[in-house]
Tab-separated table of C-alpha atoms in Angstrom:
chain	number	residue	atom	x	y	z
M	802	ILE	CA	-34.608	-68.170	-71.945
M	803	ASN	CA	-35.032	-64.824	-72.675
M	804	LEU	CA	-33.500	-63.173	-76.180
M	805	PHE	CA	-32.824	-59.353	-76.607
M	806	ALA	CA	-31.278	-57.791	-79.401
M	807	ASN	CA	-31.338	-54.395	-81.230
M	808	LEU	CA	-29.149	-52.751	-83.763
M	809	GLY	CA	-28.124	-49.367	-84.678
M	810	LEU	CA	-27.092	-46.748	-87.146
M	811	ASN	CA	-25.853	-43.483	-87.194
M	812	TYR	CA	-24.699	-40.752	-89.046
M	813	ARG	CA	-23.770	-37.050	-88.748
M	814	ALA	CA	-21.942	-34.652	-90.815
M	815	THR	CA	-21.181	-31.135	-89.059
M	816	PRO	CA	-19.568	-28.501	-91.759
M	817	GLY	CA	-18.244	-25.511	-89.599
M	818	MET	CA	-15.777	-22.226	-90.562
M	819	GLY	CA	-14.378	-19.227	-88.378
M	820	GLY	CA	-12.086	-16.685	-89.040
M	821	SER	CA	-9.833	-13.989	-86.891
M	822	PHE	CA	-7.661	-11.000	-87.792
M	823	GLN	CA	-4.772	-9.191	-85.809
M	824	GLU	CA	-3.074	-6.409	-85.953
M	825	PHE	CA	0.549	-5.573	-84.465
M	826	PHE	CA	2.040	-1.966	-83.758
M	827	THR	CA	5.732	-1.750	-82.690
M	828	ASP	CA	7.787	1.428	-82.953
M	829	ASP	CA	9.071	0.967	-86.635
M	830	THR	CA	6.384	-0.847	-88.389
M	831	THR	CA	2.664	-2.129	-88.306
M	832	PHE	CA	1.198	-5.275	-89.820
M	833	SER	CA	-1.368	-7.313	-89.449
M	834	PHE	CA	-2.709	-11.396	-89.482
M	835	LYS	CA	-5.882	-12.874	-91.091
M	836	GLN	CA	-7.044	-16.420	-90.720
M	837	ASP	CA	-9.518	-18.410	-92.685
M	838	ARG	CA	-10.874	-22.007	-91.416
M	839	GLU	CA	-13.047	-23.772	-93.088
M	840	HIS	CA	-13.992	-27.221	-92.027
M	841	VAL	CA	-16.519	-30.805	-92.401
M	842	ARG	CA	-16.548	-33.144	-89.514
M	843	SER	CA	-18.529	-36.845	-90.371
M	844	ARG	CA	-18.403	-39.721	-88.960
M	845	PHE	CA	-20.372	-43.156	-89.157
M	846	ALA	CA	-21.553	-45.416	-86.382
M	847	GLN	CA	-22.835	-49.271	-85.620
M	848	ASN	CA	-23.335	-50.440	-82.994
M	849	ALA	CA	-25.191	-53.783	-81.993
M	850	ASN	CA	-26.677	-55.681	-78.532
M	851	ILE	CA	-27.138	-59.136	-78.114
M	852	GLY	CA	-27.623	-61.285	-74.669
M	853	LEU	CA	-29.714	-63.607	-73.343
M	854	ASP	CA	-31.261	-63.687	-69.686
M	855	TRP	CA	-31.335	-67.311	-68.818
M	856	ASN	CA	-33.840	-69.152	-65.630
M	857	VAL	CA	-31.772	-71.422	-64.621
M	858	THR	CA	-33.665	-72.851	-61.426
M	859	ASP	CA	-36.488	-70.713	-59.624
M	860	ALA	CA	-33.739	-69.357	-57.629
M	861	ASP	CA	-30.901	-69.153	-59.650
M	862	GLN	CA	-30.618	-66.636	-62.771
M	863	ILE	CA	-27.703	-65.763	-65.587
M	864	THR	CA	-27.787	-63.192	-68.162
M	865	ILE	CA	-25.560	-63.284	-70.593
M	866	SER	CA	-25.182	-59.840	-72.937
M	867	GLY	CA	-22.515	-58.338	-75.452
M	868	LEU	CA	-22.517	-55.233	-77.258
M	869	MET	CA	-20.131	-54.171	-80.297
M	870	ARG	CA	-19.587	-50.663	-81.933
M	871	ILE	CA	-17.497	-49.511	-84.274
M	872	SER	CA	-17.472	-46.061	-86.046
M	873	ASP	CA	-15.051	-44.049	-88.675
M	874	GLY	CA	-14.649	-40.538	-89.478
M	875	LEU	CA	-13.589	-37.827	-91.378
M	876	ASN	CA	-12.236	-34.344	-90.774
M	877	THR	CA	-11.525	-32.248	-93.293
M	878	THR	CA	-10.207	-28.746	-92.349
M	879	VAL	CA	-8.661	-26.130	-94.464
M	880	ASN	CA	-6.494	-23.143	-92.895
M	881	THR	CA	-5.811	-19.835	-94.741
M	882	TYR	CA	-3.261	-17.958	-93.566
M	883	ARG	CA	-2.522	-14.062	-95.060
M	884	ASP	CA	0.377	-11.636	-93.636
M	885	PHE	CA	-0.132	-7.163	-94.217
M	886	ASN	CA	2.164	-5.061	-94.777
M	887	GLU	CA	1.956	-2.090	-93.258
M	888	ASN	CA	0.427	-0.831	-96.038
M	889	GLY	CA	-2.514	-3.268	-96.317
M	890	GLU	CA	-0.903	-5.386	-99.113
M	891	LEU	CA	-0.058	-8.604	-99.210
M	892	VAL	CA	2.817	-10.286	-98.629
M	893	GLN	CA	2.661	-13.931	-97.899
M	894	LEU	CA	0.053	-16.515	-98.483
M	895	VAL	CA	0.409	-19.747	-96.770
M	896	THR	CA	-2.340	-22.640	-96.961
M	897	ARG	CA	-2.519	-26.093	-94.424
M	898	ASP	CA	-4.763	-28.958	-95.151
M	899	ASP	CA	-5.723	-31.151	-92.351
M	900	GLU	CA	-7.469	-34.321	-93.211
M	901	GLU	CA	-7.758	-36.991	-90.871
M	902	GLU	CA	-9.542	-40.880	-90.275
M	903	GLU	CA	-10.737	-42.271	-87.530
M	904	ALA	CA	-10.991	-45.831	-86.766
M	905	SER	CA	-12.778	-46.925	-83.436
M	906	LEU	CA	-14.373	-50.595	-82.587
M	907	ASN	CA	-15.442	-51.440	-78.530
M	908	THR	CA	-16.235	-54.075	-77.779
M	909	GLU	CA	-18.212	-55.133	-73.580
M	910	ILE	CA	-18.773	-58.666	-72.512
M	911	SER	CA	-20.895	-59.052	-69.012
M	912	LEU	CA	-22.237	-61.414	-67.661
M	913	SER	CA	-24.491	-61.791	-64.138
M	914	TYR	CA	-25.343	-64.349	-62.144
M	915	ARG	CA	-28.425	-64.180	-59.026
M	916	HIS	CA	-29.077	-66.389	-56.674
M	917	ASP	CA	-31.878	-66.476	-54.240
M	918	PHE	CA	-32.332	-68.702	-50.668
M	919	PRO	CA	-35.502	-69.388	-49.568
M	920	LYS	CA	-35.009	-66.684	-46.887
M	921	LYS	CA	-35.828	-63.409	-48.188
M	922	ASP	CA	-34.168	-60.721	-48.425
M	923	HIS	CA	-31.580	-63.561	-48.493
M	924	LYS	CA	-28.595	-63.193	-52.031
M	925	PHE	CA	-26.015	-63.807	-53.781
M	926	THR	CA	-24.885	-61.924	-56.804
M	927	ALA	CA	-21.608	-61.792	-58.567
M	928	ASP	CA	-21.107	-59.826	-62.155
M	929	PHE	CA	-17.975	-60.231	-64.590
M	930	LYS	CA	-17.325	-57.462	-67.462
M	931	TYR	CA	-14.569	-57.288	-69.712
M	932	ILE	CA	-14.621	-54.045	-72.387
M	933	THR	CA	-12.050	-53.587	-74.772
M	934	ASP	CA	-11.602	-49.710	-76.559
M	935	GLU	CA	-9.208	-49.218	-80.282
M	936	ASP	CA	-8.910	-45.964	-81.776
M	937	GLU	CA	-6.906	-45.071	-84.172
M	938	GLU	CA	-6.730	-41.751	-85.036
M	939	ASN	CA	-4.307	-40.724	-88.335
M	940	SER	CA	-3.926	-36.837	-89.551
M	941	SER	CA	-2.458	-35.939	-93.082
M	942	LEU	CA	-0.836	-32.054	-93.961
M	943	PHE	CA	-0.386	-29.974	-96.667
M	944	GLU	CA	1.488	-26.726	-96.210
M	945	GLU	CA	2.732	-24.545	-99.621
M	946	SER	CA	3.120	-20.718	-100.006
M	947	ASP	CA	3.314	-18.283	-102.284
M	948	ILE	CA	6.640	-16.862	-102.146
M	949	SER	CA	8.464	-20.524	-101.967
M	950	SER	CA	8.022	-23.818	-104.030
M	951	ASP	CA	8.480	-25.751	-100.643
M	952	ILE	CA	5.579	-27.566	-99.939
M	953	ILE	CA	5.470	-28.746	-96.719
M	954	GLU	CA	4.629	-32.787	-95.912
M	955	GLN	CA	3.298	-33.957	-92.504
M	956	ARG	CA	1.312	-37.481	-90.906
M	957	ALA	CA	0.704	-38.119	-87.277
M	958	GLY	CA	-0.554	-41.184	-85.869
M	959	ASN	CA	-2.478	-42.194	-82.982
M	960	ILE	CA	-2.955	-45.426	-81.665
M	961	GLU	CA	-4.670	-45.797	-77.844
M	962	ARG	CA	-6.178	-49.505	-77.059
M	963	GLU	CA	-7.009	-49.555	-73.648
M	964	ASN	CA	-8.446	-52.898	-71.323
M	965	ASN	CA	-10.671	-53.071	-68.471
M	966	ILE	CA	-11.983	-55.904	-66.611
M	967	PHE	CA	-14.470	-55.971	-63.693
M	968	ILE	CA	-15.136	-58.525	-61.110
M	969	GLN	CA	-17.687	-57.977	-58.714
M	970	ALA	CA	-19.527	-60.929	-55.961
M	971	ASP	CA	-21.713	-59.423	-53.378
M	972	TYR	CA	-23.521	-62.084	-49.612
M	973	VAL	CA	-26.077	-60.484	-48.192
M	974	LEU	CA	-27.705	-62.733	-45.468
M	975	PRO	CA	-30.415	-61.156	-43.164
M	976	ILE	CA	-30.143	-61.962	-39.713
M	977	ASN	CA	-33.243	-60.970	-37.234
M	978	ASN	CA	-33.502	-57.285	-37.662
M	979	GLY	CA	-29.925	-56.521	-38.774
M	980	GLN	CA	-28.090	-57.881	-41.873
M	981	PHE	CA	-24.760	-59.280	-42.537
M	982	GLU	CA	-22.956	-57.966	-45.997
M	983	ALA	CA	-20.056	-58.964	-47.693
M	984	GLY	CA	-18.156	-58.681	-51.227
M	985	TYR	CA	-15.046	-58.042	-53.311
M	986	ARG	CA	-14.490	-56.027	-56.681
M	987	SER	CA	-11.968	-56.189	-58.473
M	988	THR	CA	-10.800	-53.499	-60.932
M	989	LEU	CA	-7.897	-54.579	-64.282
M	990	ARG	CA	-7.273	-52.220	-66.473
M	991	TYR	CA	-4.618	-51.753	-69.416
M	992	ILE	CA	-3.678	-48.949	-71.621
M	993	ASP	CA	-1.889	-48.847	-75.025
M	994	ASN	CA	-1.142	-44.957	-76.496
M	995	ILE	CA	0.880	-44.645	-79.169
M	996	PHE	CA	1.542	-41.252	-80.844
M	997	ALA	CA	4.028	-39.644	-83.771
M	998	VAL	CA	4.473	-36.763	-85.881
M	999	GLU	CA	7.048	-37.104	-89.114
M	1000	GLN	CA	7.654	-34.922	-92.271
M	1001	LEU	CA	8.492	-36.002	-95.331
M	1002	ASP	CA	12.545	-35.201	-96.158
M	1003	ASP	CA	13.205	-33.792	-99.921
M	1004	GLU	CA	14.419	-37.530	-100.217
M	1005	ASP	CA	10.181	-38.861	-100.137
M	1006	VAL	CA	12.172	-39.905	-96.047
M	1007	TRP	CA	9.806	-39.941	-93.506
M	1008	ASN	CA	11.394	-38.704	-90.317
M	1009	LEU	CA	9.853	-37.730	-87.335
M	1010	VAL	CA	9.761	-33.782	-85.928
M	1011	GLY	CA	11.445	-32.810	-83.037
M	1012	ASP	CA	10.497	-34.311	-79.999
M	1013	PHE	CA	7.002	-35.018	-81.190
M	1014	ASP	CA	6.207	-38.934	-80.565
M	1015	ASN	CA	5.301	-40.779	-76.994
M	1016	GLU	CA	4.962	-43.900	-76.398
M	1017	LEU	CA	2.536	-44.517	-72.734
M	1018	ARG	CA	1.651	-47.444	-71.114
M	1019	TYR	CA	-0.415	-48.015	-67.774
M	1020	GLU	CA	-1.923	-50.788	-65.830
M	1021	GLU	CA	-3.453	-50.506	-62.789
M	1022	PHE	CA	-4.975	-53.330	-60.941
M	1023	ILE	CA	-6.807	-52.729	-57.781
M	1024	HIS	CA	-8.642	-55.086	-55.315
M	1025	ALA	CA	-11.273	-54.446	-53.133
M	1026	ALA	CA	-13.420	-56.452	-49.790
M	1027	TYR	CA	-15.558	-55.600	-47.271
M	1028	ALA	CA	-18.127	-57.225	-44.143
M	1029	ILE	CA	-20.454	-54.775	-42.704
M	1030	TYR	CA	-23.192	-56.263	-39.722
M	1031	GLY	CA	-25.858	-53.690	-39.477
M	1032	ASN	CA	-28.447	-53.465	-36.354
M	1033	GLN	CA	-30.907	-51.501	-34.626
M	1034	VAL	CA	-32.783	-52.283	-30.762
M	1035	ASN	CA	-34.919	-50.330	-29.986
M	1036	ALA	CA	-34.356	-46.554	-31.536
M	1037	PHE	CA	-30.358	-47.515	-31.968
M	1038	SER	CA	-29.287	-48.352	-34.926
M	1039	TYR	CA	-24.600	-49.830	-35.190
M	1040	GLN	CA	-22.742	-51.299	-38.232
M	1041	LEU	CA	-19.763	-53.406	-37.081
C-alpha cells in the first residue's frame, strides 16, 4: 500500500484603479462626465489531497483519492461619478460602494481499478469520479448623491451548485495480430443556480429589483458504449 497526501495554502490581494472622462456636444449645450474607480480583490484558498494505491494482488490494483478545496474572497470597489455642466462646473457627485464576498467549496472523490490478465496487454480498467462544486457570491451596494438625501441600498446574491458523476470501464483483449476493445462511459451532471437582486425601501423591506432574479435547474445524462476489433494482414489494416 502506498499512501500519498499534500496540502496547499494560497493568499493573494490585488489592488487596482481606473477612470474615464467623456464629453458630449449637442446643438444647444455641452456637458461632461468623469468616472473614477478603486478596487481591491483578495482571496484565501486551501486545498488538501489524500489517497492510496493498493496492490491487492500481482494483477489487481486499486487507487482511491479525495480532494477538497476551500476558498474565500473579498472584493471591494468604490466608484465615483462626477457630472459637469457646459462651464465645467460640478453639478452632481455620486458615490457607489460595492462589497462582494465569495465562498466556494469543491470536493472530488476518485476510485480506479485495474486488472492485468496473464496475457500481455490483456487488461480491464474501471474508473469512478464524483465531483461537487458550490459557489456563493453576495454583494452589498450603497449609492449616494450630494444633491439628494436618499441613499440607495441594494444587495445581490448568486448561489451555484454543481454535481458531476463519471463512470468508465474499458476492456482490451489482444487476438493474434489484432486487438479487441470494448468499453462503457456515463456522465451525469446536475446544476442549480439561484440569482436575485433586491433593494431596501423606505420601510426597511427588501424588494426584488425588476426582473433581476433567476433560478436555473439543469440535468444532463450521457451514456455511451463501444466495441472495436482491429487487425492487420500484411500491409493492410482494418477496424470493425
